[in-house]
Amino acid sequence: MSYSDTPPPPPPPPGSGGPGGYGGPGGYGPGDPGGGAGGGYGGGYPGGGYGYGGYAQPQTSKKAIWALVTGILGFCCGPSAIVAIVLGVMGKRDVAASNGSLKGAGMAQAGLILGIIALVLSVIYYVALATGHGEFSFNTSP
C-alpha cells in the first residue's frame, strides 16, 4: 500500500483549526501557504465549512441595554426616565419582532419599569418643590 492509497484522516471537530489544533486563518495545516506553525502536516483542512448548519447566538438589543441604563439614571436625573420609557417600549418591540435573533426583553421591561418609577418620583418631587414642601435644609440648629 502506497502513501496515496491511505484513506485521509477524519476531519477535526469544528473550531479546532485542523489536525493537532494547528491551522492558520486560511484553515491550512502548518507549513502551508495559509499560515500555521511551520513544518509538519502538509494538506490541512479547509477552515469552518464542514456543512454544518451553524447557529448564530442571539445578540442583546442595544435599546434594551440603554433602557436599563437610563432607567437607573432616571433616579438621579429625572428627564432620563422619559428616555428609559421610550427605549424600553422600543426594545421590547424589537426583541418581539426579531424572531429570536435578539434577546433582552427582560432588560427592556426592567428599564421601562424603572423609567416609570423614576418619572413618578420626579413628578412628585417637582410638585413638592412647586408647593414649597420640597425644600430640604441641612441645617441642624432649631
C-alpha positions as MATLAB code, in Angstrom:
seq = 'MSYSDTPPPPPPPPGSGGPGGYGGPGGYGPGDPGGGAGGGYGGGYPGGGYGYGGYAQPQTSKKAIWALVTGILGFCCGPSAIVAIVLGVMGKRDVAASNGSLKGAGMAQAGLILGIIALVLSVIYYVALATGHGEFSFNTSP';
ca = [
       0.000    0.000    0.000;
       1.472    3.334   -1.003;
       1.062    6.677    0.697;
      -1.545    7.772   -1.840;
      -3.688    4.697   -1.076;
      -4.163    5.505    2.589;
      -7.509    6.981    3.496;
      -7.449   10.572    4.675;
      -7.718   11.128    8.422;
     -11.131   12.119    9.774;
     -11.871   15.835    9.817;
     -11.168   17.619   13.088;
     -14.030   18.876   15.214;
     -15.298   22.356   14.289;
     -13.236   25.153   15.741;
     -10.039   23.156   16.260;
      -8.371   24.577   13.145;
      -7.066   21.317   11.726;
      -5.026   18.300   12.893;
      -3.362   18.735   16.236;
      -5.026   22.100   16.713;
      -2.854   23.653   14.005;
      -4.136   25.826   11.241;
      -3.939   29.436   10.284;
      -6.605   31.859    9.251;
      -6.952   30.146    5.894;
      -7.591   26.809    7.544;
      -4.416   25.160    6.192;
      -2.088   22.954    8.129;
       1.277   24.220    9.360;
       3.832   24.802    6.659;
       1.207   25.556    4.017;
       0.794   28.959    2.366;
      -2.216   29.820    4.514;
      -0.219   30.089    7.704;
       0.390   27.851   10.655;
       3.337   26.984   12.843;
       5.676   25.866   10.040;
       6.686   22.307    9.165;
       4.634   19.235    9.984;
       1.437   18.294    8.226;
       1.056   19.213    4.595;
      -2.535   19.018    3.439;
      -4.592   20.701    6.135;
      -8.333   21.048    6.171;
     -10.385   23.982    4.992;
     -11.478   26.100    7.919;
     -15.041   26.209    9.073;
     -17.296   24.947    6.282;
     -17.931   21.297    7.103;
     -21.525   21.540    6.013;
     -22.894   22.149    9.484;
     -25.877   24.486    9.633;
     -24.355   26.812   12.214;
     -26.447   28.689   14.761;
     -25.848   32.359   15.383;
     -26.051   33.364   19.027;
     -28.786   35.930   19.643;
     -27.454   39.419   20.315;
     -28.709   41.582   23.159;
     -30.769   44.520   21.960;
     -28.898   47.812   22.333;
     -32.167   49.582   23.041;
     -32.852   47.178   25.918;
     -29.415   47.845   27.410;
     -29.846   51.606   27.147;
     -33.371   51.392   28.555;
     -31.980   49.758   31.682;
     -29.106   52.239   31.973;
     -31.321   55.300   31.518;
     -33.927   53.796   33.848;
     -31.318   53.626   36.592;
     -30.081   57.128   35.775;
     -33.664   58.378   35.976;
     -33.434   58.317   39.766;
     -30.602   60.865   39.644;
     -31.654   62.814   36.582;
     -35.425   62.935   36.082;
     -35.594   63.591   32.324;
     -33.692   60.394   31.521;
     -36.700   58.488   32.881;
     -38.654   59.521   29.790;
     -35.839   58.206   27.591;
     -35.921   54.923   29.549;
     -39.645   54.529   28.956;
     -39.336   55.164   25.221;
     -36.307   52.859   24.827;
     -37.963   50.173   26.944;
     -41.018   50.082   24.713;
     -38.903   50.147   21.541;
     -36.549   47.469   22.888;
     -39.402   45.123   23.773;
     -40.917   45.654   20.332;
     -37.582   44.949   18.600;
     -36.984   41.754   20.587;
     -40.508   40.501   19.879;
     -40.180   41.206   16.141;
     -36.703   39.658   15.792;
     -37.851   36.000   15.798;
     -35.220   35.028   18.346;
     -32.236   36.818   16.817;
     -32.348   39.440   19.597;
     -32.603   38.930   23.327;
     -33.082   41.346   26.192;
     -36.848   41.570   26.638;
     -36.418   41.337   30.416;
     -33.819   44.092   30.367;
     -36.134   46.300   28.313;
     -39.004   45.549   30.721;
     -36.810   46.420   33.723;
     -35.762   49.684   32.068;
     -39.386   50.502   31.318;
     -40.469   49.852   34.916;
     -37.525   51.794   36.373;
     -38.296   54.650   34.000;
     -41.932   54.762   35.102;
     -40.983   54.691   38.795;
     -38.333   57.392   38.314;
     -40.773   59.548   36.352;
     -43.464   59.258   39.042;
     -40.955   60.128   41.778;
     -39.657   63.065   39.735;
     -43.179   64.418   39.256;
     -43.865   64.090   42.992;
     -40.594   65.848   43.769;
     -41.250   68.730   41.364;
     -44.814   69.151   42.646;
     -43.488   69.238   46.226;
     -40.893   71.837   45.223;
     -43.516   73.973   43.493;
     -45.800   73.961   46.534;
     -42.996   74.740   48.958;
     -42.967   71.317   50.620;
     -39.917   70.028   48.824;
     -37.407   72.333   50.478;
     -34.524   70.462   52.027;
     -32.331   72.044   54.652;
     -29.194   70.550   56.105;
     -29.258   72.986   58.992;
     -29.273   71.062   62.286;
     -29.975   74.002   64.599;
     -33.621   74.564   65.672;
];
